[in-house]
């Protein structure tokens, strides 16, 4: 009955552990498809083209904007990041729940364009923990880490516009809670207007026949 895929945005501070959560969610359930973004940032060690990101030049990125290939895009700590449209629409049409792991500006743009989007925000247990995780990852300089901390502080202003908070304490618990919230979202009335209209139509027809 309810088989349409929904669009899900997952945001979270750098170092909130959302990447780990997404991996676990995708490996445990088969109804999800994770969108791969395009970015002008350089690959980190271990990141792979087409799996983690499509790494492109600024010129290529600007061409994608011009061609209207992106669902949304934003600048984040001096780099462009954007969501290619095609994959998202193809997977939604297949009935998959499509996850965009993007920052707050992009998230709110998506919600404005597609009000059915489910917005989830991942929070680490504390701010100190964010700093510690970034430091431990060891992929950025202290200067970039501090820029990301500043950006995280700015992003905190938008959290109240999200639908759900995901406190990333224990990964397995967190993944289960996310999956439950998404499952519940499938059954919300406003995401099932077609079904509601269909029932109304059936009532009309039924009552006409019985007259
Ligand atoms: P990172 O450089 O750590 O991989 O990502 C930096 C930030 O950009 C993260 O908050 C990440 O969620 C966000 N991001 C990744 N892809 C996109 C995208 O396509 N659009 C937007 N708006 N943000 C993105």
PDB file of C-alpha atoms and ligand atoms in Angstrom, residues 10-15 18 35-39 41 44 47 53 61 72-76 80-84 100-107 109 137 140 148 155, ligand 1:
ATOM      1  CA  UNK A  10      20.775  13.762   7.192  1.00  0.00           C
ATOM      2  CA  UNK A  11      22.860  16.652   8.471  1.00  0.00           C
ATOM      3  CA  UNK A  12      25.192  16.839  11.398  1.00  0.00           C
ATOM      4  CA  UNK A  13      28.246  18.655  12.584  1.00  0.00           C
ATOM      5  CA  UNK A  14      31.569  17.631  11.119  1.00  0.00           C
ATOM      6  CA  UNK A  15      32.753  14.851  13.397  1.00  0.00           C
ATOM      7  CA  UNK A  18      27.062  10.595  10.593  1.00  0.00           C
ATOM      8  CA  UNK A  35      23.235   9.884  -2.895  1.00  0.00           C
ATOM      9  CA  UNK A  36      26.857  10.635  -3.828  1.00  0.00           C
ATOM     10  CA  UNK A  37      27.599  14.358  -3.969  1.00  0.00           C
ATOM     11  CA  UNK A  38      29.893  16.338  -6.196  1.00  0.00           C
ATOM     12  CA  UNK A  39      32.514  18.474  -4.470  1.00  0.00           C
ATOM     13  CA  UNK A  41      37.274  19.649  -2.105  1.00  0.00           C
ATOM     14  CA  UNK A  44      40.978  12.677   1.835  1.00  0.00           C
ATOM     15  CA  UNK A  47      38.224   8.382  -0.181  1.00  0.00           C
ATOM     16  CA  UNK A  53      32.186  11.924  -3.744  1.00  0.00           C
ATOM     17  CA  UNK A  61      31.018  22.299 -10.691  1.00  0.00           C
ATOM     18  CA  UNK A  72      20.848  21.781  -4.423  1.00  0.00           C
ATOM     19  CA  UNK A  73      24.349  23.008  -3.711  1.00  0.00           C
ATOM     20  CA  UNK A  74      26.153  25.058  -1.098  1.00  0.00           C
ATOM     21  CA  UNK A  75      29.526  26.432  -0.209  1.00  0.00           C
ATOM     22  CA  UNK A  76      31.044  24.911   2.913  1.00  0.00           C
ATOM     23  CA  UNK A  80      31.353  23.694  -3.284  1.00  0.00           C
ATOM     24  CA  UNK A  81      29.218  20.651  -2.493  1.00  0.00           C
ATOM     25  CA  UNK A  82      26.127  19.609  -4.472  1.00  0.00           C
ATOM     26  CA  UNK A  83      23.645  16.788  -5.045  1.00  0.00           C
ATOM     27  CA  UNK A  84      23.325  15.441  -8.608  1.00  0.00           C
ATOM     28  CA  UNK A 100      21.272  12.980   1.183  1.00  0.00           C
ATOM     29  CA  UNK A 101      24.043  13.575   3.680  1.00  0.00           C
ATOM     30  CA  UNK A 102      24.344  17.339   3.361  1.00  0.00           C
ATOM     31  CA  UNK A 103      24.853  20.470   5.455  1.00  0.00           C
ATOM     32  CA  UNK A 104      22.114  22.763   6.755  1.00  0.00           C
ATOM     33  CA  UNK A 105      21.890  25.372   3.944  1.00  0.00           C
ATOM     34  CA  UNK A 106      21.382  22.665   1.340  1.00  0.00           C
ATOM     35  CA  UNK A 107      19.016  20.774   3.628  1.00  0.00           C
ATOM     36  CA  UNK A 109      16.752  24.421   0.283  1.00  0.00           C
ATOM     37  CA  UNK A 137      40.576  11.647  12.421  1.00  0.00           C
ATOM     38  CA  UNK A 140      42.610  18.249   8.625  1.00  0.00           C
ATOM     39  CA  UNK A 148      34.730  23.530  10.865  1.00  0.00           C
ATOM     40  CA  UNK A 155      24.773  25.418  11.781  1.00  0.00           C
TER      41      UNK A 155
HETATM   42  P1  LIG B   1      33.130  16.860   4.227  1.00  0.00           P
HETATM   43  O1  LIG B   1      34.107  17.785   3.585  1.00  0.00           O
HETATM   44  O2  LIG B   1      33.430  16.684   5.697  1.00  0.00           O
HETATM   45  O3  LIG B   1      33.004  15.558   3.489  1.00  0.00           O
HETATM   46  O4  LIG B   1      31.699  17.551   4.139  1.00  0.00           O
HETATM   47  C1  LIG B   1      31.492  18.842   4.632  1.00  0.00           C
HETATM   48  C2  LIG B   1      30.005  19.116   4.755  1.00  0.00           C
HETATM   49  O5  LIG B   1      29.406  19.172   3.476  1.00  0.00           O
HETATM   50  C3  LIG B   1      29.257  18.051   5.538  1.00  0.00           C
HETATM   51  O6  LIG B   1      28.367  18.691   6.431  1.00  0.00           O
HETATM   52  C4  LIG B   1      28.515  17.300   4.467  1.00  0.00           C
HETATM   53  O7  LIG B   1      27.310  16.733   4.966  1.00  0.00           O
HETATM   54  C5  LIG B   1      28.209  18.429   3.497  1.00  0.00           C
HETATM   55  N1  LIG B   1      27.886  17.964   2.149  1.00  0.00           N
HETATM   56  C6  LIG B   1      28.329  16.856   1.509  1.00  0.00           C
HETATM   57  N2  LIG B   1      27.758  16.756   0.301  1.00  0.00           N
HETATM   58  C7  LIG B   1      26.920  17.819   0.162  1.00  0.00           C
HETATM   59  C8  LIG B   1      26.021  18.251  -0.867  1.00  0.00           C
HETATM   60  O8  LIG B   1      25.858  17.647  -1.919  1.00  0.00           O
HETATM   61  N3  LIG B   1      25.332  19.397  -0.629  1.00  0.00           N
HETATM   62  C9  LIG B   1      25.467  20.120   0.509  1.00  0.00           C
HETATM   63  N4  LIG B   1      24.714  21.202   0.645  1.00  0.00           N
HETATM   64  N5  LIG B   1      26.285  19.720   1.508  1.00  0.00           N
HETATM   65  C10 LIG B   1      27.004  18.592   1.337  1.00  0.00           C
END
